[in-house]
Coordinates of C-alpha atoms in Angstrom, one line a residue:
Chain A
M1 CA -70.2 -206.5 -36.8
A2 CA -67.6 -204.8 -34.9
T3 CA -66.8 -201.4 -33.6
L4 CA -63.8 -199.8 -35.2
D5 CA -61.1 -197.5 -33.7
I6 CA -61.7 -193.8 -34.4
L7 CA -58.6 -191.7 -35.3
I8 CA -58.1 -188.8 -33.0
F9 CA -57.0 -185.3 -34.2
P10 CA -54.2 -184.4 -35.0
D11 CA -53.6 -187.9 -36.6
D12 CA -52.1 -187.4 -40.1
N13 CA -54.3 -190.1 -41.5
L14 CA -57.3 -187.8 -41.1
R15 CA -55.8 -185.6 -43.8
T16 CA -55.9 -188.3 -46.5
V17 CA -58.3 -187.7 -49.4
A18 CA -60.5 -190.7 -49.8
K19 CA -61.0 -192.6 -53.2
A20 CA -64.3 -193.2 -54.8
V21 CA -65.9 -196.6 -54.3
K22 CA -65.9 -198.5 -57.6
T23 CA -68.5 -201.1 -56.8
V24 CA -70.7 -201.5 -53.8
D25 CA -69.9 -205.0 -52.8
E26 CA -70.1 -207.1 -49.6
G27 CA -66.8 -205.6 -48.4
V28 CA -68.3 -202.1 -48.6
R29 CA -71.6 -203.2 -47.0
S30 CA -69.7 -204.8 -44.1
L31 CA -67.7 -201.5 -43.7
V32 CA -71.0 -199.6 -43.6
D33 CA -72.4 -201.9 -40.9
D34 CA -69.3 -201.6 -38.8
M35 CA -69.3 -197.8 -39.2
F36 CA -72.9 -197.6 -38.0
E37 CA -72.1 -199.7 -35.0
T38 CA -69.0 -197.5 -34.3
M39 CA -71.0 -194.3 -34.7
Y40 CA -73.9 -195.4 -32.5
D41 CA -71.5 -196.6 -29.9
A42 CA -69.5 -193.4 -29.8
P43 CA -72.2 -191.8 -29.7
G44 CA -72.3 -189.7 -32.8
V45 CA -74.7 -188.6 -35.5
G46 CA -72.3 -189.1 -38.4
L47 CA -69.1 -190.9 -39.3
A48 CA -66.8 -190.8 -42.3
A49 CA -64.7 -193.8 -43.4
T50 CA -61.6 -191.6 -43.1
Q51 CA -62.2 -191.4 -39.3
V52 CA -61.8 -195.2 -39.0
N53 CA -58.7 -195.0 -41.3
V54 CA -60.4 -196.5 -44.4
H55 CA -59.9 -194.1 -47.3
Q56 CA -63.0 -194.8 -49.4
R57 CA -65.8 -192.3 -49.9
V58 CA -68.3 -193.8 -47.4
V59 CA -70.3 -191.9 -44.8
V60 CA -72.9 -193.0 -42.3
I61 CA -75.4 -190.7 -40.7
D62 CA -78.3 -190.8 -38.3
V63 CA -79.5 -187.5 -36.9
S64 CA -82.9 -188.9 -35.6
E65 CA -83.9 -188.5 -32.0
N66 CA -84.4 -192.3 -31.5
K67 CA -81.5 -193.4 -33.6
D68 CA -83.7 -195.3 -36.0
Q69 CA -83.2 -193.6 -39.3
P70 CA -79.8 -194.7 -40.6
L71 CA -78.6 -193.0 -43.8
T72 CA -75.8 -194.4 -46.0
L73 CA -73.9 -192.1 -48.3
I74 CA -71.4 -193.8 -50.7
N75 CA -69.6 -191.4 -53.1
P76 CA -71.6 -188.4 -51.9
E77 CA -71.5 -185.2 -53.9
I78 CA -72.9 -181.9 -52.8
I79 CA -74.8 -180.6 -55.8
S80 CA -75.9 -177.2 -54.5
L81 CA -75.5 -175.0 -51.4
E82 CA -77.9 -172.3 -50.2
G83 CA -77.9 -169.7 -47.4
E84 CA -75.7 -169.5 -44.3
A85 CA -76.1 -170.9 -40.8
Q86 CA -73.9 -171.0 -37.8
G87 CA -74.0 -173.6 -35.1
E88 CA -71.9 -175.6 -32.6
E89 CA -70.3 -178.6 -34.1
G90 CA -68.4 -181.5 -32.5
C91 CA -66.5 -184.3 -34.0
L92 CA -65.8 -187.9 -32.9
S93 CA -62.2 -187.4 -33.9
I94 CA -61.9 -184.3 -31.6
P95 CA -63.8 -185.5 -28.5
G96 CA -65.1 -182.9 -26.1
I97 CA -64.6 -179.9 -28.3
Y98 CA -67.6 -178.0 -29.6
E99 CA -67.1 -174.8 -31.6
N100 CA -69.2 -172.6 -33.8
V101 CA -68.8 -173.2 -37.5
K102 CA -70.4 -171.4 -40.5
R103 CA -72.0 -173.8 -43.0
A104 CA -74.6 -173.6 -45.9
E105 CA -78.1 -173.7 -44.5
K106 CA -79.6 -176.0 -47.1
I107 CA -77.9 -178.4 -49.5
K108 CA -78.8 -180.9 -52.2
F109 CA -76.6 -183.9 -52.4
S110 CA -76.4 -187.2 -54.3
A111 CA -75.0 -190.5 -53.2
L112 CA -75.3 -194.3 -53.5
D113 CA -77.2 -196.2 -50.8
R114 CA -76.1 -199.4 -49.1
D115 CA -77.3 -201.4 -52.1
G116 CA -75.5 -199.2 -54.6
N117 CA -78.6 -197.4 -55.8
P118 CA -78.2 -193.7 -56.6
Y119 CA -80.4 -191.2 -54.8
E120 CA -80.7 -187.4 -54.4
M121 CA -81.8 -185.6 -51.3
D122 CA -82.5 -182.1 -50.0
A123 CA -81.2 -181.5 -46.5
E124 CA -81.5 -178.7 -44.0
G125 CA -80.8 -178.3 -40.3
L126 CA -78.7 -180.8 -38.5
L127 CA -78.7 -183.2 -41.5
S128 CA -77.4 -180.5 -43.8
V129 CA -74.6 -179.6 -41.3
C130 CA -73.7 -183.3 -40.8
V131 CA -73.4 -184.1 -44.5
Q132 CA -71.1 -181.1 -45.1
H133 CA -69.1 -182.1 -42.0
E134 CA -68.7 -185.7 -43.2
V135 CA -68.0 -184.9 -46.8
D136 CA -65.2 -182.6 -45.6
H137 CA -63.7 -185.6 -43.8
L138 CA -63.5 -187.5 -47.1
D139 CA -61.5 -184.6 -48.5
G140 CA -59.1 -184.6 -45.5
K141 CA -60.7 -181.6 -44.0
M142 CA -61.9 -181.1 -40.4
F143 CA -64.1 -178.5 -38.7
V144 CA -61.2 -177.1 -36.8
D145 CA -59.9 -175.8 -40.2
Y146 CA -62.6 -173.2 -40.1
L147 CA -61.4 -171.8 -36.7
S148 CA -58.7 -169.4 -36.0
A149 CA -55.1 -170.7 -35.9
L150 CA -55.0 -169.8 -32.2
K151 CA -58.0 -171.9 -31.4
R152 CA -56.8 -174.7 -33.5
R153 CA -53.5 -174.8 -31.8
R154 CA -55.2 -174.8 -28.4
I155 CA -57.4 -177.7 -29.4
K156 CA -54.4 -179.6 -30.8
K157 CA -52.6 -179.1 -27.5
K158 CA -55.6 -180.3 -25.5
M159 CA -55.9 -183.4 -27.7
L160 CA -52.3 -184.4 -27.3
K161 CA -52.6 -183.9 -23.6
H162 CA -55.6 -186.2 -23.3
E163 CA -53.7 -189.1 -24.8
K164 CA -52.1 -189.7 -21.5
P165 CA -54.1 -191.8 -19.0
D166 CA -55.9 -189.9 -16.2
R167 CA -54.5 -190.1 -12.8
Q168 CA -56.9 -190.0 -9.9
R169 CA -55.8 -188.3 -6.7
Chain B
M1 CA -70.0 -185.7 -36.2
A2 CA -70.4 -185.8 -32.4
D3 CA -73.9 -185.8 -30.8
N4 CA -74.2 -182.7 -28.6
S5 CA -77.8 -183.2 -27.4
T6 CA -78.2 -181.9 -23.9
N7 CA -80.4 -184.4 -22.1
P8 CA -78.7 -184.6 -18.7
R9 CA -79.9 -188.1 -18.0
L10 CA -78.5 -189.3 -21.3
T11 CA -75.3 -187.5 -20.6
A12 CA -75.1 -189.0 -17.1
V13 CA -75.5 -192.6 -18.5
R14 CA -72.6 -191.9 -21.0
I15 CA -70.4 -190.4 -18.3
L16 CA -71.0 -193.2 -15.8
T17 CA -70.5 -195.8 -18.6
S18 CA -67.1 -194.3 -19.3
V19 CA -66.2 -194.5 -15.6
V20 CA -67.3 -198.1 -15.2
A21 CA -66.2 -199.5 -18.6
D22 CA -63.1 -197.4 -19.4
G23 CA -61.9 -196.4 -15.9
K24 CA -62.2 -192.7 -16.5
S25 CA -62.3 -190.3 -13.6
L26 CA -65.8 -188.9 -12.9
G27 CA -64.6 -185.4 -12.0
D28 CA -62.9 -184.8 -15.3
L29 CA -65.7 -186.1 -17.4
L30 CA -68.3 -184.1 -15.4
R31 CA -66.4 -180.8 -15.7
A32 CA -66.2 -181.2 -19.5
A33 CA -69.8 -182.1 -19.9
Q34 CA -71.1 -179.3 -17.6
E35 CA -69.6 -176.7 -19.9
S36 CA -72.3 -177.2 -22.5
L37 CA -75.2 -177.4 -20.0
D38 CA -77.3 -174.7 -18.3
T39 CA -77.0 -174.3 -14.5
R40 CA -80.1 -176.4 -13.7
N41 CA -79.1 -179.3 -16.0
A42 CA -75.5 -179.1 -14.8
A43 CA -76.7 -179.4 -11.2
L44 CA -78.9 -182.4 -12.1
L45 CA -76.1 -184.0 -13.9
Q46 CA -73.8 -183.7 -10.9
E47 CA -76.4 -185.0 -8.5
L48 CA -77.1 -188.0 -10.7
T49 CA -73.5 -188.9 -11.5
Y50 CA -72.1 -188.4 -8.0
G51 CA -75.1 -190.0 -6.3
V52 CA -75.2 -193.1 -8.5
A53 CA -71.4 -193.5 -8.2
R54 CA -71.6 -193.2 -4.4
W55 CA -74.4 -195.8 -4.1
S56 CA -73.5 -198.0 -7.1
Y57 CA -72.6 -201.1 -5.1
R58 CA -75.8 -200.8 -3.0
L59 CA -77.9 -200.2 -6.1
E60 CA -76.3 -203.2 -7.9
A61 CA -77.0 -205.4 -4.8
L62 CA -80.7 -204.4 -4.9
L63 CA -80.9 -205.4 -8.5
Q64 CA -79.1 -208.7 -8.3
P65 CA -81.9 -210.8 -7.1
L66 CA -84.1 -209.6 -9.9
Q67 CA -81.8 -210.6 -12.7
K68 CA -81.8 -214.1 -14.0
K69 CA -78.6 -213.7 -15.8
P70 CA -76.0 -210.9 -15.6
L71 CA -75.9 -208.3 -18.4
R72 CA -73.2 -208.6 -20.9
N73 CA -70.2 -206.2 -20.7
K74 CA -71.3 -204.3 -23.7
D75 CA -74.6 -203.6 -22.0
T76 CA -73.0 -201.7 -19.1
D77 CA -75.1 -198.7 -20.1
I78 CA -78.3 -200.7 -19.5
K79 CA -77.0 -201.7 -16.0
I80 CA -76.3 -198.0 -15.4
L81 CA -79.8 -197.0 -16.5
L82 CA -81.1 -199.4 -13.9
W83 CA -78.9 -197.9 -11.2
M84 CA -80.0 -194.4 -12.1
A85 CA -83.7 -195.2 -12.1
L86 CA -83.3 -196.8 -8.7
Y87 CA -81.3 -193.9 -7.4
E88 CA -84.0 -191.4 -8.5
I89 CA -86.7 -193.6 -6.8
L90 CA -84.8 -194.1 -3.6
Y91 CA -82.7 -191.0 -3.1
M92 CA -84.3 -188.2 -5.2
R93 CA -88.0 -188.7 -4.5
T94 CA -88.8 -188.9 -8.2
P95 CA -92.3 -190.5 -8.5
D96 CA -92.0 -194.2 -9.3
Y97 CA -94.0 -194.0 -12.6
A98 CA -91.9 -191.0 -13.8
A99 CA -88.6 -192.8 -13.2
V100 CA -89.8 -195.9 -14.9
D101 CA -91.1 -193.9 -17.9
S102 CA -88.0 -191.7 -18.4
Y103 CA -85.5 -194.6 -18.1
T104 CA -87.4 -197.0 -20.4
G105 CA -87.5 -194.2 -22.9
L106 CA -83.7 -193.7 -22.7
T107 CA -83.1 -197.2 -24.0
L108 CA -84.2 -196.0 -27.4
K109 CA -81.8 -193.1 -27.3
L110 CA -79.0 -195.6 -26.6
R111 CA -80.3 -197.6 -29.6
K112 CA -81.2 -200.6 -27.5
R113 CA -84.8 -201.1 -28.2
W114 CA -84.6 -204.7 -26.8
A115 CA -83.8 -203.3 -23.4
K116 CA -87.0 -201.3 -23.1
G117 CA -89.1 -204.3 -22.0
F118 CA -86.3 -205.6 -19.8
L119 CA -85.9 -202.3 -18.0
N120 CA -89.7 -201.9 -17.6
A121 CA -90.0 -205.4 -16.2
T122 CA -87.0 -205.2 -13.8
L123 CA -88.0 -201.8 -12.4
R124 CA -91.7 -202.9 -11.8
E125 CA -90.5 -206.0 -10.1
F126 CA -88.2 -203.9 -8.0
L127 CA -91.1 -201.7 -7.0
R128 CA -93.2 -204.8 -6.0
Q129 CA -90.4 -206.3 -3.8
R130 CA -88.9 -203.0 -2.7
D131 CA -89.1 -203.3 1.1
T132 CA -87.8 -206.9 1.2
L133 CA -84.9 -206.1 -1.1
V134 CA -83.9 -203.0 0.8
E135 CA -84.0 -204.9 4.1
Q136 CA -81.9 -207.7 2.7
V137 CA -79.2 -205.4 1.2
D138 CA -79.0 -203.3 4.3
N139 CA -78.5 -206.3 6.6
N140 CA -75.1 -206.8 5.0
A141 CA -72.6 -204.1 6.0
V142 CA -70.7 -204.4 2.7
T143 CA -73.7 -203.6 0.5
R144 CA -75.2 -201.2 3.0
H145 CA -72.2 -199.0 2.7
S146 CA -72.0 -199.5 -1.0
L147 CA -68.5 -200.9 -1.1
P148 CA -66.6 -203.5 -3.1
Q149 CA -65.9 -206.5 -0.9
W150 CA -62.1 -206.1 -0.9
L151 CA -62.2 -202.4 0.1
Y152 CA -64.5 -203.2 3.0
K153 CA -62.2 -206.0 4.1
F154 CA -59.1 -203.9 3.9
V155 CA -60.5 -201.1 6.0
V156 CA -62.0 -203.4 8.6
T157 CA -58.7 -205.2 8.9
D158 CA -56.8 -202.0 9.5
W159 CA -59.4 -200.2 11.6
P160 CA -61.7 -202.8 13.2
Q161 CA -63.1 -200.4 15.8
Q162 CA -63.5 -197.3 13.6
A163 CA -64.5 -198.9 10.3
E164 CA -68.2 -198.4 10.7
S165 CA -67.9 -194.7 11.4
V166 CA -65.4 -194.3 8.6
F167 CA -67.8 -195.9 6.1
I168 CA -70.7 -193.7 7.3
A169 CA -68.6 -190.5 6.9
Q170 CA -67.4 -191.6 3.5
N171 CA -70.9 -191.7 2.2
E172 CA -71.8 -188.2 3.3
R173 CA -71.2 -185.3 1.0
G174 CA -68.1 -183.4 2.0
P175 CA -68.7 -179.7 2.9
L176 CA -67.0 -176.9 1.0
V177 CA -63.8 -176.0 3.0
L178 CA -61.7 -173.0 2.3
R179 CA -58.2 -172.0 3.3
V180 CA -58.0 -168.2 3.7
N181 CA -54.8 -166.7 2.2
S182 CA -52.9 -165.5 5.2
L183 CA -50.9 -163.1 3.1
Q184 CA -54.0 -161.2 2.1
S185 CA -56.5 -161.7 4.9
T186 CA -57.3 -163.4 8.1
R187 CA -59.9 -166.1 8.9
D188 CA -62.0 -163.6 10.9
N189 CA -61.9 -160.9 8.2
Y190 CA -62.8 -163.3 5.5
Q191 CA -65.6 -164.8 7.5
R192 CA -67.0 -161.3 7.9
L193 CA -66.7 -160.8 4.2
L194 CA -68.7 -163.9 3.6
E195 CA -71.3 -162.8 6.2
K196 CA -71.9 -159.6 4.2
Q197 CA -73.0 -161.8 1.4
T198 CA -75.2 -163.7 3.8
L199 CA -72.9 -166.8 3.6
L200 CA -72.5 -168.6 6.8
S201 CA -69.2 -170.3 7.7
R202 CA -67.4 -171.7 10.7
P203 CA -63.7 -172.3 11.5
A204 CA -62.8 -176.0 11.0
Q205 CA -61.1 -177.8 13.9
L206 CA -58.0 -178.6 11.8
G207 CA -55.8 -175.9 10.3
N208 CA -55.5 -172.3 11.5
T209 CA -57.0 -170.5 8.5
S210 CA -59.7 -173.0 7.6
L211 CA -63.4 -172.2 7.1
I212 CA -66.2 -174.6 6.5
L213 CA -69.1 -173.2 4.5
E214 CA -72.5 -174.0 5.7
S215 CA -73.9 -174.1 2.2
N216 CA -72.7 -175.4 -1.1
E217 CA -71.7 -172.4 -3.3
R218 CA -70.1 -172.0 -6.6
V219 CA -66.4 -171.4 -5.7
T220 CA -65.8 -168.8 -8.4
A221 CA -68.7 -166.8 -7.1
L222 CA -67.3 -166.4 -3.6
P223 CA -65.8 -163.0 -2.7
G224 CA -62.2 -162.6 -3.7
F225 CA -61.8 -165.8 -5.7
A226 CA -60.1 -164.1 -8.7
E227 CA -57.9 -162.0 -6.3
G228 CA -56.6 -165.1 -4.5
L229 CA -58.1 -164.4 -1.2
F230 CA -58.7 -168.1 -0.5
S231 CA -58.3 -171.6 -1.9
V232 CA -60.5 -174.6 -1.7
Q233 CA -58.8 -177.3 0.4
D234 CA -60.0 -179.8 3.0
S235 CA -59.0 -178.9 6.5
A236 CA -57.1 -182.2 7.0
A237 CA -55.0 -181.3 3.9
Q238 CA -54.2 -178.0 5.4
L239 CA -52.0 -179.7 8.0
A240 CA -49.3 -180.6 5.5
A241 CA -47.7 -177.2 5.0
L242 CA -48.1 -176.5 8.8
L243 CA -46.2 -179.7 9.6
L244 CA -43.4 -178.7 7.1
D245 CA -43.2 -175.3 8.9
P246 CA -41.2 -173.6 6.2
Q247 CA -38.5 -171.1 7.4
P248 CA -37.2 -167.9 5.7
G249 CA -34.6 -168.6 3.0
E250 CA -35.2 -172.4 2.9
H251 CA -35.0 -174.4 -0.3
V252 CA -38.2 -176.5 -0.4
L253 CA -39.5 -179.2 -2.7
D254 CA -43.2 -179.9 -3.3
A255 CA -43.1 -183.3 -5.0
C256 CA -46.3 -184.6 -6.8
A257 CA -47.6 -181.0 -6.4
A258 CA -50.6 -181.0 -8.6
P259 CA -53.2 -179.4 -8.4
G260 CA -51.1 -177.1 -6.1
G261 CA -53.3 -176.7 -3.0
K262 CA -50.4 -177.4 -0.7
T263 CA -47.9 -175.6 -2.9
G264 CA -49.8 -172.3 -2.4
H265 CA -50.2 -173.0 1.3
L266 CA -46.4 -173.4 1.8
L267 CA -45.8 -170.0 0.1
E268 CA -48.6 -168.3 2.1
L269 CA -47.0 -169.5 5.3
Q270 CA -43.5 -168.4 4.3
P271 CA -43.1 -166.3 1.2
G272 CA -39.4 -166.1 1.9
I273 CA -38.7 -169.7 0.7
T274 CA -37.6 -170.8 -2.8
L275 CA -40.0 -173.5 -3.8
T276 CA -39.7 -176.1 -6.5
A277 CA -42.9 -177.9 -7.5
V278 CA -42.7 -181.1 -9.5
D279 CA -45.4 -183.2 -11.1
N280 CA -45.3 -185.7 -13.9
E281 CA -48.4 -184.6 -15.7
P282 CA -48.3 -181.5 -17.8
S283 CA -52.1 -180.9 -17.7
R284 CA -52.1 -181.2 -13.9
L285 CA -48.9 -179.1 -13.5
A286 CA -50.7 -176.4 -15.5
R287 CA -53.3 -176.3 -12.8
V288 CA -50.5 -175.7 -10.2
E289 CA -49.4 -172.7 -12.2
E290 CA -52.9 -171.4 -12.6
N291 CA -53.6 -171.7 -8.9
L292 CA -50.3 -170.0 -7.9
A293 CA -51.0 -167.2 -10.4
R294 CA -54.4 -166.6 -8.9
L295 CA -52.8 -166.4 -5.4
K296 CA -50.1 -164.1 -6.8
L297 CA -47.3 -166.5 -5.7
T298 CA -44.5 -168.1 -7.6
A299 CA -42.7 -171.4 -7.6
E300 CA -40.4 -173.1 -10.1
C301 CA -42.7 -175.7 -11.7
K302 CA -41.1 -178.7 -13.3
C303 CA -42.9 -181.4 -15.2
A304 CA -41.0 -184.6 -14.5
D305 CA -41.1 -188.0 -12.9
G306 CA -40.2 -187.5 -9.3
T307 CA -38.5 -190.9 -9.1
D308 CA -36.0 -189.9 -11.8
V309 CA -34.1 -187.1 -10.1
T310 CA -31.7 -186.7 -13.0
Q311 CA -34.6 -185.4 -15.0
W312 CA -35.3 -182.4 -12.9
W313 CA -32.9 -181.9 -10.0
D314 CA -30.1 -179.3 -10.2
N315 CA -28.1 -180.9 -7.4
K316 CA -28.9 -178.2 -5.0
P317 CA -30.1 -180.1 -1.9
F318 CA -33.5 -179.2 -0.3
D319 CA -33.9 -178.2 3.4
A320 CA -37.4 -179.7 3.4
I321 CA -39.5 -181.9 1.1
L322 CA -43.3 -182.3 1.0
L323 CA -44.2 -185.6 -0.6
D324 CA -47.9 -185.8 -1.2
A325 CA -47.6 -189.4 -2.5
P326 CA -49.8 -191.0 -5.2
C327 CA -52.2 -193.2 -3.3
S328 CA -55.5 -195.0 -3.4
A329 CA -57.3 -191.8 -2.3
L330 CA -59.6 -193.9 -0.1
G331 CA -59.5 -191.1 2.5
V332 CA -61.3 -188.8 0.1
L333 CA -64.0 -191.2 -1.1
R334 CA -66.7 -188.7 0.0
R335 CA -65.5 -186.2 -2.5
H336 CA -64.6 -188.7 -5.2
P337 CA -67.3 -191.4 -4.9
D338 CA -66.2 -193.0 -8.2
I339 CA -63.0 -194.3 -6.6
R340 CA -65.0 -197.3 -5.4
L341 CA -65.6 -198.1 -9.1
L342 CA -62.1 -197.3 -10.4
R343 CA -59.8 -198.9 -7.8
R344 CA -58.9 -202.5 -8.0
E345 CA -57.5 -204.6 -5.1
S346 CA -54.2 -205.0 -7.0
D347 CA -53.7 -201.2 -7.2
I348 CA -52.8 -201.0 -3.6
K349 CA -49.6 -203.1 -3.9
A350 CA -48.5 -201.1 -7.0
L351 CA -49.1 -197.8 -5.2
A352 CA -47.1 -198.9 -2.1
K353 CA -44.3 -199.8 -4.5
Q354 CA -44.5 -196.4 -6.1
Q355 CA -44.5 -194.7 -2.7
L356 CA -41.4 -196.4 -1.6
A357 CA -39.7 -195.6 -4.9
L358 CA -40.5 -191.9 -4.5
L359 CA -39.4 -191.8 -0.9
R360 CA -36.0 -193.4 -1.9
A361 CA -35.4 -191.2 -4.9
L362 CA -36.3 -187.9 -3.2
W363 CA -34.3 -188.8 -0.1
S364 CA -31.1 -188.3 -2.2
T365 CA -32.1 -184.7 -2.8
L366 CA -32.5 -183.9 0.9
K367 CA -29.9 -182.0 2.9
P368 CA -28.4 -183.8 6.0
G369 CA -30.5 -182.5 8.9
G370 CA -33.4 -181.8 6.4
R371 CA -36.9 -183.1 6.8
L372 CA -39.4 -184.9 4.6
I373 CA -43.1 -184.8 5.2
Y374 CA -44.9 -187.8 3.9
V375 CA -48.6 -187.3 3.1
T376 CA -51.3 -189.5 1.7
C377 CA -55.1 -189.2 1.5
S378 CA -55.4 -192.9 2.2
V379 CA -56.5 -194.8 5.3
L380 CA -54.8 -198.1 4.5
K381 CA -51.8 -199.0 6.6
Q382 CA -50.1 -200.6 3.5
E383 CA -49.8 -197.2 2.0
N384 CA -49.0 -195.3 5.2
E385 CA -47.1 -196.7 8.2
Q386 CA -46.0 -199.8 6.3
S387 CA -44.5 -197.7 3.4
I388 CA -42.7 -195.7 6.1
E389 CA -41.6 -198.8 7.9
K390 CA -40.2 -200.3 4.7
F391 CA -38.4 -197.1 3.9
L392 CA -36.8 -196.8 7.3
T393 CA -35.5 -200.4 7.2
V394 CA -33.7 -199.8 3.9
T395 CA -32.4 -196.2 4.7
E396 CA -29.7 -195.9 7.2
D397 CA -29.6 -192.1 7.5
A398 CA -33.3 -191.8 8.1
K399 CA -35.2 -191.6 11.3
E400 CA -38.8 -190.7 12.2
R401 CA -39.6 -187.6 14.1
V402 CA -42.8 -188.3 16.1
I403 CA -45.6 -185.8 15.3
D404 CA -46.6 -184.2 18.6
A405 CA -50.2 -183.3 18.0
E406 CA -53.7 -183.3 19.4
W407 CA -55.3 -184.4 16.2
G408 CA -55.8 -187.9 14.8
Q409 CA -54.2 -191.0 16.2
A410 CA -50.6 -192.2 16.5
C411 CA -49.7 -195.2 14.3
Q412 CA -46.6 -197.4 14.4
H413 CA -45.2 -194.6 12.4
G414 CA -46.9 -191.2 11.7
R415 CA -50.4 -190.1 12.5
Q416 CA -53.7 -190.9 10.9
I417 CA -56.8 -188.8 10.6
L418 CA -59.8 -190.9 9.7
P419 CA -62.6 -189.6 7.5
G420 CA -65.3 -187.7 9.4
Q421 CA -63.2 -187.3 12.6
Y422 CA -63.1 -183.5 12.3
D423 CA -65.7 -183.2 9.5
S424 CA -62.6 -183.7 7.4
D425 CA -61.3 -186.1 4.8
G426 CA -59.0 -188.9 5.8
F427 CA -55.3 -188.1 5.7
Y428 CA -52.0 -189.6 6.9
Y429 CA -48.9 -187.8 7.9
A430 CA -45.3 -188.8 8.9
I431 CA -42.1 -186.8 9.3
L432 CA -38.7 -188.2 8.4
V433 CA -35.4 -186.6 9.3
K434 CA -32.1 -187.1 7.6
N435 CA -29.2 -187.7 10.0
Q436 CA -26.4 -185.1 10.0
A437 CA -23.4 -186.6 8.2

């Protein structure tokens, strides 16, 4: 296993729409494992393949307190959305920025697991938000797209600035 | 999606891991993290991160005898958990069992279940051998003062008599020191204003508008912050603008200006100058502009590399230049305890080289008869008198003007204030004058 490099906003590659996984083979499983390692290391609660510059529909999530409930979503589809909830979101590709985003409160989604078996799941709370956030990534969307143009510009500027190494004085 | 859980201990581990493993600056990371925390958690986070950074080398030395083999690099976070647990036990009076319990629990949050038993065993062994270990570590001056070997050696070599008191001062917490804006108020008036809010202060020994606060307050909550009645600046740093002594109508350069403390001071002393402020980092230059705006002062701010004068200079020579040169910052260790974790021995040579390059480049922009004030917040001779010595040997039209002052001590060139001497940070000053053509 290895940790992968996470693309940082405003990298153009983050706008790529990912392609569906045809067969869940060893290659995909090894990608899933690396993505989990990268996500836990970051630390994050979810990571989409897009963020590590692999444009396949693969997402890993673990929203548990003790980081012991990994969830793999291959070719995820959101089947239904219900209600509305607003909360702070952050993104591993936009480090240090947390902003309020409106999402559906509850969702139902389907996906394949690490072994390629299909499953369906109801999600609410953090898991619901996280699935919506990660599926957006696979479509080339990011949470800053839901913010005002002014805020997005400010964040973009901040990210470009942070690329330069810090100087201690 | 990023994890924005708000456990201050967990946040502290992550921040300190970034400092140790990635060489990030603690102050920047802390400011960003505190934004999403309430006041109590923000204070705990600050206490933990600054305290652990300050005592990191001592804490590591205490743990060394207990570890059969060193932790792998990727387990830096586990090493930091141990530092933090020890820090809480030794410095924060957290009950032993509570510290052991909360830090073994954190291993799960870091997804390192294997480390739970290791942490538990190491901490319990520490508690059993505590007195012997502390005695051993404190018998050695290097670990007692929580320093890397090279840093200890460098300072002892340069300041054999004073090193011990320098190290002690460096491990105390620096007080909050203000510079009253002389265009808007006086030291006495502002002191009375503070008193009305039951805040006690006293004039510092250095500087003529400096006040040391007796308590640690949130700066933005002090009277007149938004109006620019004062700035936060250590008293030793307040000597820079005084030494430059700007005169009406002069064209002055503040090189490496960020974050702009000295920039504002120059204009407060003499609003009738035209001031150019240069810094090579846009984010830090933005802070100069913010600070000046708050003080209601203006300077021409240019984002450029000071050594490449063609980038920013309009060929109009300066009457005076303030060069607050990039340095190891070893004089301000008490305010930036993470410097001991960030600096490497090899940095010093590179910095000395950079200082000389800046001196030589800026010299070409100085008028004949003009003066350049060289400042560092270092205590190392390599960065101070030796940089000046090197510059003088290669520059024919430069000579030193000896600083006639009561404070600090005279060096081969310039004057040094050592940390703690006036309850201040450590600073170095030299004045160079360009010969008339």
